[in-house]
PDB file of C-alpha atoms and ligand atoms in Angstrom:
ATOM      1  CA  MET A   1      -0.146  -0.139   0.128  1.00 83.00           C
ATOM      2  CA  ILE A   2       1.630   3.391  -0.829  1.00 91.00           C
ATOM      3  CA  SER A   3       0.896   6.458   1.392  1.00 97.00           C
ATOM      4  CA  LEU A   4      -0.761   9.325   0.723  1.00 98.00           C
ATOM      5  CA  LYS A   5       1.356  11.714   2.977  1.00 98.00           C
ATOM      6  CA  ASN A   6       1.378  15.153   1.485  1.00 98.00           C
ATOM      7  CA  LYS A   7       0.115  14.195  -2.011  1.00 98.00           C
ATOM      8  CA  ILE A   8      -1.915  16.254  -3.982  1.00 98.00           C
ATOM      9  CA  ILE A   9      -5.414  15.675  -4.761  1.00 99.00           C
ATOM     10  CA  PHE A  10      -7.453  17.211  -7.326  1.00 99.00           C
ATOM     11  CA  ILE A  11     -10.830  16.456  -6.584  1.00 99.00           C
ATOM     12  CA  THR A  12     -14.038  18.103  -9.040  1.00 99.00           C
ATOM     13  CA  GLY A  13     -17.360  18.461  -7.254  1.00 98.00           C
ATOM     14  CA  ALA A  14     -16.144  18.648  -4.120  1.00 98.00           C
ATOM     15  CA  THR A  15     -19.036  20.431  -2.143  1.00 98.00           C
ATOM     16  CA  SER A  16     -21.465  17.689  -1.848  1.00 98.00           C
ATOM     17  CA  GLY A  17     -21.559  13.605  -1.833  1.00 98.00           C
ATOM     18  CA  ILE A  18     -19.017  11.399  -3.724  1.00 99.00           C
ATOM     19  CA  GLY A  19     -16.251  14.338  -4.337  1.00 99.00           C
ATOM     20  CA  LYS A  20     -17.214  15.907  -0.598  1.00 99.00           C
ATOM     21  CA  ALA A  21     -16.700  12.413   0.962  1.00 99.00           C
ATOM     22  CA  CYS A  22     -13.395  12.296  -1.385  1.00 99.00           C
ATOM     23  CA  ALA A  23     -12.185  15.406   0.192  1.00 99.00           C
ATOM     24  CA  TYR A  24     -12.363  13.927   3.456  1.00 98.00           C
ATOM     25  CA  ALA A  25     -11.330  10.602   2.884  1.00 98.00           C
ATOM     26  CA  PHE A  26      -8.041  12.301   0.842  1.00 99.00           C
ATOM     27  CA  ALA A  27      -7.555  14.981   4.241  1.00 98.00           C
ATOM     28  CA  LYS A  28      -7.188  12.141   6.638  1.00 98.00           C
ATOM     29  CA  GLU A  29      -5.191   9.560   5.103  1.00 98.00           C
ATOM     30  CA  GLY A  30      -3.027  13.036   5.182  1.00 98.00           C
ATOM     31  CA  ALA A  31      -3.042  14.171   1.936  1.00 98.00           C
ATOM     32  CA  ASN A  32      -3.557  17.601   0.403  1.00 98.00           C
ATOM     33  CA  VAL A  33      -6.263  18.378  -1.358  1.00 98.00           C
ATOM     34  CA  ILE A  34      -7.451  20.944  -3.629  1.00 99.00           C
ATOM     35  CA  ILE A  35     -11.409  21.133  -3.691  1.00 99.00           C
ATOM     36  CA  SER A  36     -13.244  22.335  -6.525  1.00 98.00           C
ATOM     37  CA  ALA A  37     -16.863  22.964  -7.043  1.00 98.00           C
ATOM     38  CA  ARG A  38     -19.014  26.413  -8.353  1.00 98.00           C
ATOM     39  CA  ARG A  39     -20.404  27.106  -4.839  1.00 98.00           C
ATOM     40  CA  LYS A  40     -17.984  29.383  -2.994  1.00 98.00           C
ATOM     41  CA  GLU A  41     -18.810  29.832   0.150  1.00 98.00           C
ATOM     42  CA  LEU A  42     -19.998  25.588   0.708  1.00 98.00           C
ATOM     43  CA  LEU A  43     -16.297  25.190  -0.724  1.00 98.00           C
ATOM     44  CA  ASN A  44     -14.913  27.324   2.013  1.00 98.00           C
ATOM     45  CA  GLU A  45     -16.412  26.616   5.001  1.00 98.00           C
ATOM     46  CA  ILE A  46     -15.280  22.663   3.636  1.00 98.00           C
ATOM     47  CA  ALA A  47     -11.786  23.960   3.455  1.00 98.00           C
ATOM     48  CA  ASP A  48     -11.910  25.377   7.234  1.00 98.00           C
ATOM     49  CA  ASP A  49     -13.772  22.056   8.434  1.00 98.00           C
ATOM     50  CA  ILE A  50     -11.154  19.449   6.902  1.00 98.00           C
ATOM     51  CA  ARG A  51      -8.459  21.678   8.222  1.00 98.00           C
ATOM     52  CA  THR A  52      -9.177  21.768  11.716  1.00 97.00           C
ATOM     53  CA  ASN A  53     -10.179  18.187  11.432  1.00 98.00           C
ATOM     54  CA  HIS A  54      -7.225  17.377   9.486  1.00 98.00           C
ATOM     55  CA  ASN A  55      -4.654  19.106   9.954  1.00 96.00           C
ATOM     56  CA  VAL A  56      -3.637  18.860   6.228  1.00 98.00           C
ATOM     57  CA  ASN A  57      -3.748  22.355   3.411  1.00 98.00           C
ATOM     58  CA  VAL A  58      -6.617  22.629   1.467  1.00 98.00           C
ATOM     59  CA  LEU A  59      -6.767  24.932  -1.864  1.00 98.00           C
ATOM     60  CA  PRO A  60     -10.998  25.971  -2.364  1.00 98.00           C
ATOM     61  CA  LEU A  61     -10.816  26.283  -6.013  1.00 98.00           C
ATOM     62  CA  MET A  62     -14.151  28.179  -7.292  1.00 98.00           C
ATOM     63  CA  LEU A  63     -14.634  26.045 -10.470  1.00 98.00           C
ATOM     64  CA  ASP A  64     -17.828  25.632 -13.342  1.00 98.00           C
ATOM     65  CA  VAL A  65     -15.844  22.573 -15.316  1.00 98.00           C
ATOM     66  CA  ARG A  66     -18.255  23.233 -18.123  1.00 98.00           C
ATOM     67  CA  ASN A  67     -16.331  26.516 -18.696  1.00 98.00           C
ATOM     68  CA  ARG A  68     -13.107  25.659 -21.010  1.00 98.00           C
ATOM     69  CA  LYS A  69     -11.259  29.102 -20.233  1.00 98.00           C
ATOM     70  CA  GLU A  70     -12.291  28.686 -16.435  1.00 98.00           C
ATOM     71  CA  VAL A  71     -10.470  25.462 -16.572  1.00 98.00           C
ATOM     72  CA  PHE A  72      -7.469  26.393 -18.309  1.00 98.00           C
ATOM     73  CA  ASP A  73      -6.463  29.663 -16.684  1.00 98.00           C
ATOM     74  CA  THR A  74      -7.782  28.539 -12.780  1.00 98.00           C
ATOM     75  CA  ILE A  75      -5.294  25.365 -13.375  1.00 98.00           C
ATOM     76  CA  ASN A  76      -2.641  26.824 -15.397  1.00 98.00           C
ATOM     77  CA  SER A  77      -2.365  29.912 -12.804  1.00 98.00           C
ATOM     78  CA  LEU A  78      -1.813  27.346  -9.479  1.00 98.00           C
ATOM     79  CA  THR A  79       1.067  28.491  -7.755  1.00 98.00           C
ATOM     80  CA  ASP A  80       4.360  26.312  -7.441  1.00 96.00           C
ATOM     81  CA  GLU A  81       2.845  24.568  -3.532  1.00 96.00           C
ATOM     82  CA  TRP A  82       0.141  23.293  -5.240  1.00 98.00           C
ATOM     83  CA  LYS A  83       0.459  22.505  -9.286  1.00 98.00           C
ATOM     84  CA  LYS A  84       2.201  19.081  -8.985  1.00 98.00           C
ATOM     85  CA  ILE A  85      -1.046  17.266  -8.591  1.00 98.00           C
ATOM     86  CA  ASP A  86      -0.707  13.035  -7.886  1.00 98.00           C
ATOM     87  CA  ILE A  87      -4.299  12.106  -8.471  1.00 99.00           C
ATOM     88  CA  LEU A  88      -7.161  13.525  -9.872  1.00 99.00           C
ATOM     89  CA  ILE A  89     -10.759  12.531  -9.115  1.00 99.00           C
ATOM     90  CA  ASN A  90     -12.631  13.523 -11.853  1.00 99.00           C
ATOM     91  CA  ASN A  91     -15.896  13.345  -9.891  1.00 99.00           C
ATOM     92  CA  ALA A  92     -18.168  16.896 -10.703  1.00 99.00           C
ATOM     93  CA  GLY A  93     -21.166  15.541 -12.499  1.00 98.00           C
ATOM     94  CA  LEU A  94     -25.310  15.121 -12.613  1.00 98.00           C
ATOM     95  CA  ALA A  95     -28.347  14.123 -13.915  1.00 98.00           C
ATOM     96  CA  ARG A  96     -30.705  16.133 -15.282  1.00 98.00           C
ATOM     97  CA  GLY A  97     -34.559  15.020 -15.407  1.00 98.00           C
ATOM     98  CA  LEU A  98     -35.876  10.839 -15.924  1.00 98.00           C
ATOM     99  CA  ASN A  99     -38.066  11.471 -19.110  1.00 98.00           C
ATOM    100  CA  LYS A 100     -38.525   9.234 -21.729  1.00 98.00           C
ATOM    101  CA  PHE A 101     -36.346  10.566 -24.721  1.00 98.00           C
ATOM    102  CA  TYR A 102     -38.857  12.097 -26.971  1.00 98.00           C
ATOM    103  CA  GLU A 103     -40.422  13.818 -24.004  1.00 98.00           C
ATOM    104  CA  ASP A 104     -37.220  15.474 -22.499  1.00 98.00           C
ATOM    105  CA  ASN A 105     -35.964  18.982 -22.346  1.00 98.00           C
ATOM    106  CA  PRO A 106     -32.435  19.234 -24.702  1.00 98.00           C
ATOM    107  CA  ASP A 107     -31.479  21.588 -22.162  1.00 98.00           C
ATOM    108  CA  ASN A 108     -30.879  18.673 -20.128  1.00 98.00           C
ATOM    109  CA  TRP A 109     -28.699  16.860 -22.303  1.00 98.00           C
ATOM    110  CA  GLU A 110     -26.797  19.746 -22.857  1.00 98.00           C
ATOM    111  CA  GLU A 111     -25.892  20.026 -19.312  1.00 98.00           C
ATOM    112  CA  MET A 112     -25.212  16.961 -19.002  1.00 99.00           C
ATOM    113  CA  ILE A 113     -23.041  16.941 -21.724  1.00 99.00           C
ATOM    114  CA  ASP A 114     -20.981  19.745 -20.893  1.00 99.00           C
ATOM    115  CA  THR A 115     -20.349  18.469 -17.199  1.00 99.00           C
ATOM    116  CA  ASN A 116     -20.278  14.892 -17.207  1.00 99.00           C
ATOM    117  CA  ILE A 117     -17.921  14.873 -20.365  1.00 99.00           C
ATOM    118  CA  LYS A 118     -17.061  17.846 -21.732  1.00 99.00           C
ATOM    119  CA  GLY A 119     -15.811  19.031 -18.214  1.00 99.00           C
ATOM    120  CA  LEU A 120     -13.966  15.884 -17.268  1.00 99.00           C
ATOM    121  CA  LEU A 121     -11.797  16.313 -20.583  1.00 99.00           C
ATOM    122  CA  TYR A 122     -10.749  19.593 -20.318  1.00 99.00           C
ATOM    123  CA  VAL A 123      -9.946  18.917 -16.085  1.00 99.00           C
ATOM    124  CA  THR A 124      -7.920  16.159 -17.270  1.00 99.00           C
ATOM    125  CA  TYR A 125      -6.502  17.826 -20.254  1.00 98.00           C
ATOM    126  CA  ALA A 126      -5.323  20.847 -18.210  1.00 98.00           C
ATOM    127  CA  ILE A 127      -3.641  18.991 -15.517  1.00 98.00           C
ATOM    128  CA  LEU A 128      -2.151  15.529 -17.547  1.00 98.00           C
ATOM    129  CA  PRO A 129       0.225  17.094 -18.729  1.00 98.00           C
ATOM    130  CA  GLY A 130       2.045  17.909 -15.694  1.00 98.00           C
ATOM    131  CA  MET A 131       1.470  14.740 -14.713  1.00 98.00           C
ATOM    132  CA  ILE A 132       3.385  13.508 -18.098  1.00 98.00           C
ATOM    133  CA  GLU A 133       6.252  15.999 -17.007  1.00 98.00           C
ATOM    134  CA  ARG A 134       6.888  14.750 -13.823  1.00 98.00           C
ATOM    135  CA  GLY A 135       6.373  11.242 -14.540  1.00 98.00           C
ATOM    136  CA  PHE A 136       3.761   9.948 -12.344  1.00 98.00           C
ATOM    137  CA  GLY A 137      -0.144  10.664 -11.981  1.00 98.00           C
ATOM    138  CA  HIS A 138      -3.520   9.035 -11.323  1.00 98.00           C
ATOM    139  CA  ILE A 139      -6.631   9.375 -12.888  1.00 99.00           C
ATOM    140  CA  ILE A 140      -9.744   8.556 -11.430  1.00 99.00           C
ATOM    141  CA  ASN A 141     -12.775   8.772 -12.714  1.00 99.00           C
ATOM    142  CA  ILE A 142     -16.432   9.001 -11.113  1.00 99.00           C
ATOM    143  CA  GLY A 143     -18.316   6.771 -13.405  1.00 98.00           C
ATOM    144  CA  SER A 144     -21.454   4.751 -12.873  1.00 98.00           C
ATOM    145  CA  ILE A 145     -23.105   1.358 -13.561  1.00 98.00           C
ATOM    146  CA  ALA A 146     -24.852   3.684 -15.748  1.00 98.00           C
ATOM    147  CA  GLY A 147     -21.699   3.474 -17.919  1.00 98.00           C
ATOM    148  CA  HIS A 148     -22.495   0.011 -18.429  1.00 98.00           C
ATOM    149  CA  GLU A 149     -25.800  -0.430 -19.125  1.00 98.00           C
ATOM    150  CA  ALA A 150     -28.137   1.841 -20.023  1.00 98.00           C
ATOM    151  CA  TYR A 151     -32.007   1.826 -18.362  1.00 98.00           C
ATOM    152  CA  PRO A 152     -35.800   3.590 -19.553  1.00 98.00           C
ATOM    153  CA  LYS A 153     -35.417   7.248 -19.522  1.00 98.00           C
ATOM    154  CA  GLY A 154     -31.805   7.649 -18.786  1.00 98.00           C
ATOM    155  CA  ALA A 155     -30.335   7.825 -22.377  1.00 98.00           C
ATOM    156  CA  VAL A 156     -28.495  11.166 -22.297  1.00 98.00           C
ATOM    157  CA  TYR A 157     -27.273  10.333 -18.480  1.00 98.00           C
ATOM    158  CA  CYS A 158     -26.574   6.313 -19.941  1.00 98.00           C
ATOM    159  CA  ALA A 159     -24.780   7.772 -22.658  1.00 99.00           C
ATOM    160  CA  THR A 160     -22.620  10.515 -20.542  1.00 99.00           C
ATOM    161  CA  LYS A 161     -20.999   7.687 -18.451  1.00 99.00           C
ATOM    162  CA  HIS A 162     -20.663   5.314 -21.403  1.00 99.00           C
ATOM    163  CA  ALA A 163     -18.420   8.316 -22.227  1.00 99.00           C
ATOM    164  CA  VAL A 164     -16.626   8.396 -19.121  1.00 99.00           C
ATOM    165  CA  ASP A 165     -15.472   4.211 -19.729  1.00 98.00           C
ATOM    166  CA  ALA A 166     -14.727   4.965 -23.300  1.00 99.00           C
ATOM    167  CA  ILE A 167     -12.625   8.348 -22.483  1.00 99.00           C
ATOM    168  CA  THR A 168     -10.881   6.216 -19.164  1.00 99.00           C
ATOM    169  CA  LYS A 169      -9.853   2.869 -21.181  1.00 98.00           C
ATOM    170  CA  SER A 170      -8.654   5.272 -24.382  1.00 98.00           C
ATOM    171  CA  LEU A 171      -6.662   7.796 -21.764  1.00 98.00           C
ATOM    172  CA  ARG A 172      -5.226   4.375 -20.215  1.00 98.00           C
ATOM    173  CA  MET A 173      -3.901   3.181 -23.734  1.00 98.00           C
ATOM    174  CA  ASP A 174      -2.393   6.522 -24.673  1.00 98.00           C
ATOM    175  CA  THR A 175      -0.811   7.190 -21.120  1.00 98.00           C
ATOM    176  CA  ILE A 176       0.584   3.441 -21.019  1.00 98.00           C
ATOM    177  CA  ASP A 177       4.217   4.280 -21.325  1.00 98.00           C
ATOM    178  CA  LYS A 178       3.965   7.459 -19.402  1.00 98.00           C
ATOM    179  CA  ASN A 179       3.552   5.760 -15.756  1.00 98.00           C
ATOM    180  CA  ILE A 180       0.192   6.933 -15.789  1.00 98.00           C
ATOM    181  CA  LEU A 181      -2.980   5.544 -13.838  1.00 98.00           C
ATOM    182  CA  VAL A 182      -6.144   5.690 -15.046  1.00 98.00           C
ATOM    183  CA  SER A 183      -9.066   4.170 -13.136  1.00 98.00           C
ATOM    184  CA  THR A 184     -12.805   4.667 -13.179  1.00 98.00           C
ATOM    185  CA  ILE A 185     -14.935   3.734  -9.794  1.00 99.00           C
ATOM    186  CA  ASP A 186     -18.679   2.767 -10.904  1.00 99.00           C
ATOM    187  CA  PRO A 187     -20.940   2.821  -8.414  1.00 98.00           C
ATOM    188  CA  GLY A 188     -25.170   2.177  -8.182  1.00 98.00           C
ATOM    189  CA  LEU A 189     -27.497   4.155  -6.227  1.00 98.00           C
ATOM    190  CA  VAL A 190     -25.276   6.483  -3.804  1.00 98.00           C
ATOM    191  CA  GLU A 191     -28.511   8.669  -1.586  1.00 98.00           C
ATOM    192  CA  THR A 192     -26.453  11.998  -2.189  1.00 98.00           C
ATOM    193  CA  ASN A 193     -27.982  15.350  -4.087  1.00 98.00           C
ATOM    194  CA  PHE A 194     -27.627  13.397  -6.659  1.00 98.00           C
ATOM    195  CA  SER A 195     -31.497  12.464  -6.976  1.00 98.00           C
ATOM    196  CA  LYS A 196     -32.688  15.815  -5.493  1.00 98.00           C
ATOM    197  CA  ILE A 197     -31.059  17.532  -8.595  1.00 98.00           C
ATOM    198  CA  ARG A 198     -32.271  15.096 -11.223  1.00 98.00           C
ATOM    199  CA  PHE A 199     -35.515  15.795 -10.220  1.00 98.00           C
ATOM    200  CA  ASP A 200     -35.254  19.485  -9.931  1.00 98.00           C
ATOM    201  CA  GLY A 201     -35.498  20.149  -6.279  1.00 98.00           C
ATOM    202  CA  ASP A 202     -38.391  17.636  -5.607  1.00 98.00           C
ATOM    203  CA  GLU A 203     -37.582  15.679  -2.253  1.00 98.00           C
ATOM    204  CA  GLU A 204     -40.274  13.400  -2.489  1.00 98.00           C
ATOM    205  CA  LYS A 205     -39.230  12.086  -5.718  1.00 98.00           C
ATOM    206  CA  ALA A 206     -36.027  11.730  -4.693  1.00 98.00           C
ATOM    207  CA  LYS A 207     -36.450   9.798  -1.793  1.00 98.00           C
ATOM    208  CA  ALA A 208     -38.643   7.304  -3.372  1.00 98.00           C
ATOM    209  CA  VAL A 209     -35.388   6.188  -5.446  1.00 98.00           C
ATOM    210  CA  TYR A 210     -34.066   5.044  -2.179  1.00 98.00           C
ATOM    211  CA  LYS A 211     -37.249   3.800  -0.825  1.00 98.00           C
ATOM    212  CA  GLY A 212     -37.166   0.335   1.081  1.00 98.00           C
ATOM    213  CA  LEU A 213     -33.175  -0.566   0.285  1.00 97.00           C
ATOM    214  CA  ILE A 214     -30.072   0.892   2.326  1.00 98.00           C
ATOM    215  CA  PRO A 215     -28.315   2.616  -0.774  1.00 98.00           C
ATOM    216  CA  LEU A 216     -24.223   3.671  -0.890  1.00 98.00           C
ATOM    217  CA  THR A 217     -23.243   6.719   1.098  1.00 98.00           C
ATOM    218  CA  GLY A 218     -20.277   9.211  -0.709  1.00 99.00           C
ATOM    219  CA  GLU A 219     -18.076   7.351   2.031  1.00 98.00           C
ATOM    220  CA  ASP A 220     -18.781   4.123   0.304  1.00 99.00           C
ATOM    221  CA  VAL A 221     -18.084   5.224  -2.862  1.00 99.00           C
ATOM    222  CA  ALA A 222     -14.441   7.658  -1.055  1.00 99.00           C
ATOM    223  CA  ASP A 223     -13.335   4.326   0.809  1.00 98.00           C
ATOM    224  CA  ALA A 224     -13.025   2.608  -2.917  1.00 98.00           C
ATOM    225  CA  VAL A 225     -11.143   5.253  -4.439  1.00 99.00           C
ATOM    226  CA  ILE A 226      -8.597   5.422  -1.639  1.00 98.00           C
ATOM    227  CA  PHE A 227      -8.455   2.070  -2.151  1.00 98.00           C
ATOM    228  CA  CYS A 228      -7.736   2.297  -5.839  1.00 98.00           C
ATOM    229  CA  ALA A 229      -5.148   5.588  -4.900  1.00 98.00           C
ATOM    230  CA  THR A 230      -3.161   3.124  -2.839  1.00 98.00           C
ATOM    231  CA  ARG A 231      -2.038   0.153  -4.615  1.00 98.00           C
ATOM    232  CA  PRO A 232       1.593  -0.745  -4.981  1.00 97.00           C
ATOM    233  CA  PRO A 233       3.104   1.073  -7.766  1.00 96.00           C
ATOM    234  CA  HIS A 234       2.806  -2.062 -10.235  1.00 97.00           C
ATOM    235  CA  VAL A 235      -0.953  -2.179  -9.541  1.00 98.00           C
ATOM    236  CA  ASN A 236      -3.646  -0.635 -11.269  1.00 98.00           C
ATOM    237  CA  ILE A 237      -6.985  -0.666 -10.605  1.00 98.00           C
ATOM    238  CA  ALA A 238      -8.891  -0.215 -14.144  1.00 98.00           C
ATOM    239  CA  GLN A 239     -12.659  -0.164 -12.837  1.00 98.00           C
ATOM    240  CA  ILE A 240     -14.302  -0.961  -9.668  1.00 98.00           C
ATOM    241  CA  THR A 241     -18.115  -1.328  -9.773  1.00 98.00           C
ATOM    242  CA  LEU A 242     -19.441  -0.849  -5.963  1.00 98.00           C
ATOM    243  CA  LEU A 243     -23.195  -1.772  -5.530  1.00 98.00           C
ATOM    244  CA  ALA A 244     -25.736  -1.513  -2.304  1.00 98.00           C
ATOM    245  CA  SER A 245     -26.132  -4.825  -1.261  1.00 98.00           C
ATOM    246  CA  GLN A 246     -29.623  -4.663  -2.719  1.00 98.00           C
ATOM    247  CA  GLN A 247     -28.837  -3.972  -6.228  1.00 98.00           C
ATOM    248  CA  ALA A 248     -28.199  -6.239  -8.439  1.00 98.00           C
ATOM    249  CA  SER A 249     -28.280  -4.412 -12.125  1.00 98.00           C
ATOM    250  CA  ALA A 250     -29.203  -0.476 -13.229  1.00 98.00           C
ATOM    251  CA  THR A 251     -33.075  -2.015 -13.104  1.00 97.00           C
ATOM    252  CA  ILE A 252     -33.309  -4.919 -10.605  1.00 98.00           C
ATOM    253  CA  VAL A 253     -32.990  -3.681  -7.088  1.00 98.00           C
ATOM    254  CA  TYR A 254     -34.692  -5.534  -4.294  1.00 98.00           C
ATOM    255  CA  ARG A 255     -36.879  -3.481  -2.180  1.00 98.00           C
ATOM    256  CA  LYS A 256     -38.524  -4.647   1.356  1.00 95.00           C
ATOM    257  CA  GLU A 257     -41.515  -2.917   2.184  1.00 79.00           C
TER     258      GLU A 257
HETATM  259  P1  LIG B   1     -24.061  15.190  -5.614  1.00 79.50           P
HETATM  260  O1  LIG B   1     -24.940  16.114  -6.726  1.00 79.50           O
HETATM  261  O2  LIG B   1     -24.286  15.245  -3.889  1.00 79.50           O
HETATM  262  O3  LIG B   1     -22.930  16.034  -6.040  1.00 79.50           O
HETATM  263  C1  LIG B   1     -22.017  16.843  -7.098  1.00 79.50           C
HETATM  264  C2  LIG B   1     -21.033  17.292  -7.122  1.00 79.50           C
HETATM  265  O4  LIG B   1     -20.766  17.833  -8.365  1.00 79.50           O
HETATM  266  C3  LIG B   1     -21.129  19.137  -6.330  1.00 79.50           C
HETATM  267  O5  LIG B   1     -20.462  19.167  -5.421  1.00 79.50           O
HETATM  268  C4  LIG B   1     -21.664  19.718  -7.464  1.00 79.50           C
HETATM  269  O6  LIG B   1     -20.930  21.072  -6.675  1.00 79.50           O
HETATM  270  C5  LIG B   1     -20.615  19.510  -8.619  1.00 79.50           C
HETATM  271  N1  LIG B   1     -20.989  19.876  -9.557  1.00 79.50           N
HETATM  272  C6  LIG B   1     -21.641  19.777 -10.591  1.00 79.50           C
HETATM  273  N2  LIG B   1     -21.992  20.564 -11.511  1.00 79.50           N
HETATM  274  C7  LIG B   1     -20.758  21.159 -11.905  1.00 79.50           C
HETATM  275  C8  LIG B   1     -20.167  22.126 -12.769  1.00 79.50           C
HETATM  276  N3  LIG B   1     -20.280  22.430 -13.694  1.00 79.50           N
HETATM  277  N4  LIG B   1     -19.259  22.393 -12.487  1.00 79.50           N
HETATM  278  C9  LIG B   1     -18.094  22.041 -11.097  1.00 79.50           C
HETATM  279  N5  LIG B   1     -18.644  21.300 -10.418  1.00 79.50           N
HETATM  280  C10 LIG B   1     -19.990  20.581 -10.641  1.00 79.50           C
HETATM  281  O7  LIG B   1     -24.177  14.207  -6.404  1.00 79.50           O
HETATM  282  P2  LIG B   1     -23.113  12.753  -6.206  1.00 79.50           P
HETATM  283  O8  LIG B   1     -21.876  12.992  -5.145  1.00 79.50           O
HETATM  284  O9  LIG B   1     -23.845  11.613  -6.416  1.00 79.50           O
HETATM  285  O10 LIG B   1     -22.584  12.840  -7.822  1.00 79.50           O
HETATM  286  C11 LIG B   1     -21.027  12.424  -7.769  1.00 79.50           C
HETATM  287  C12 LIG B   1     -20.242  12.006  -9.099  1.00 79.50           C
HETATM  288  O11 LIG B   1     -20.681  10.818  -8.857  1.00 79.50           O
HETATM  289  C13 LIG B   1     -21.406  12.434 -10.599  1.00 79.50           C
HETATM  290  O12 LIG B   1     -20.557  12.306 -11.781  1.00 79.50           O
HETATM  291  C14 LIG B   1     -22.631  11.260 -10.546  1.00 79.50           C
HETATM  292  O13 LIG B   1     -22.930  11.035 -11.591  1.00 79.50           O
HETATM  293  C15 LIG B   1     -21.671  10.305  -9.764  1.00 79.50           C
HETATM  294  N6  LIG B   1     -22.457   8.831  -9.518  1.00 79.50           N
HETATM  295  C16 LIG B   1     -23.724   9.354  -8.534  1.00 79.50           C
HETATM  296  C17 LIG B   1     -23.930   8.032  -8.100  1.00 79.50           C
HETATM  297  C18 LIG B   1     -25.393   8.664  -7.481  1.00 79.50           C
HETATM  298  O14 LIG B   1     -26.113   7.839  -7.146  1.00 79.50           O
HETATM  299  N7  LIG B   1     -25.593   9.385  -6.552  1.00 79.50           N
HETATM  300  C19 LIG B   1     -24.101   7.400  -8.239  1.00 79.50           C
HETATM  301  C20 LIG B   1     -22.937   6.525  -9.900  1.00 79.50           C
HETATM  302  C21 LIG B   1     -22.009   7.668 -10.086  1.00 79.50           C
HETATM  303  P3  LIG B   1     -21.681  23.014  -7.316  1.00 79.50           P
HETATM  304  O15 LIG B   1     -22.988  22.389  -7.288  1.00 79.50           O
HETATM  305  O16 LIG B   1     -21.278  23.287  -6.003  1.00 79.50           O
HETATM  306  O17 LIG B   1     -20.664  22.727  -8.350  1.00 79.50           O
HETATM  307  C1  LIG B   2     -26.065   7.243 -10.848  1.00 79.50           C
HETATM  308  C2  LIG B   2     -26.410   5.891 -10.642  1.00 79.50           C
HETATM  309  O1  LIG B   2     -28.274   4.255 -11.345  1.00 79.50           O
HETATM  310  O2  LIG B   2     -29.595   6.562 -11.371  1.00 79.50           O
HETATM  311  O3  LIG B   2     -25.322   7.210 -11.852  1.00 79.50           O
HETATM  312  O4  LIG B   2     -27.791   5.488 -12.977  1.00 79.50           O
HETATM  313  S1  LIG B   2     -28.079   5.822 -11.635  1.00 79.50           S
END
């Protein structure tokens, strides 16, 4: 197991759910974390809390991954202290709506494609050259069970996560001679803000997604990310699928009354 102490970890989407859990999990291991997302106040609060509880350096970075210029300018202007990023966690992402394709609003597609695919590409493109120059880096993408299986009413969200899977595989091939590890962690149902955002703030609909089962938590996913990041140097975890015990596939879930 390799140590994460004093490593620099860049996490997108760190204000909530899986990304936030990853920020705490890496900090607990002694890593210094760059936490990025759009909500500045929340980032600052989380940064203060991590510093207080884990005594590591934390850089809160306001960043909308959809904005290509903002991504490049922000990452290119990191100070020497922060720019030697060892591990990138591409986590920022969302689903908008759960609708039959022909009843969906194309605005939802734009937002999912811009965030889940293009955002991941921009951040990776901005950070990877430095990793190659320094001779080491680990890119861990947060994909989904929806990257392996399609389900009804999820055409575009599933397509974005299939894209993450394809990008992960291709990137691993392109960097095979550069000592860069590329991995994807693909969870099923995780109770975070994900469903509230998918259903545009409708708490009842969001709650119903997890009714009758014990879903994964952000911390469960962060555990898998930490496992992936701490293998000996000759080991690369290519992919982990992580499901709640009551979930068998994207569409098969056992719910107790
Ligand atoms: P949350 O809604 O709890 O968190 C999403 C995070 O992404 C927030 O921190 C949000 O921060 C950030 N984010 C969203 N849009 C942008 C953007 N344009 N730029 C920067 N940051 C952004 O959801 P989860 O933690 O569940 O989701 C995290 C990832 O996990 C996503 O990629 C999702 O697809 C994936 N996933 C989730 C599963 C689940 O069941 N929950 C299962 C499988 C995968 P802010 O609003 O402050 O910008
Ligand atoms: C999130 C899990 O099943 O809602 O990626 O697509 S699911």
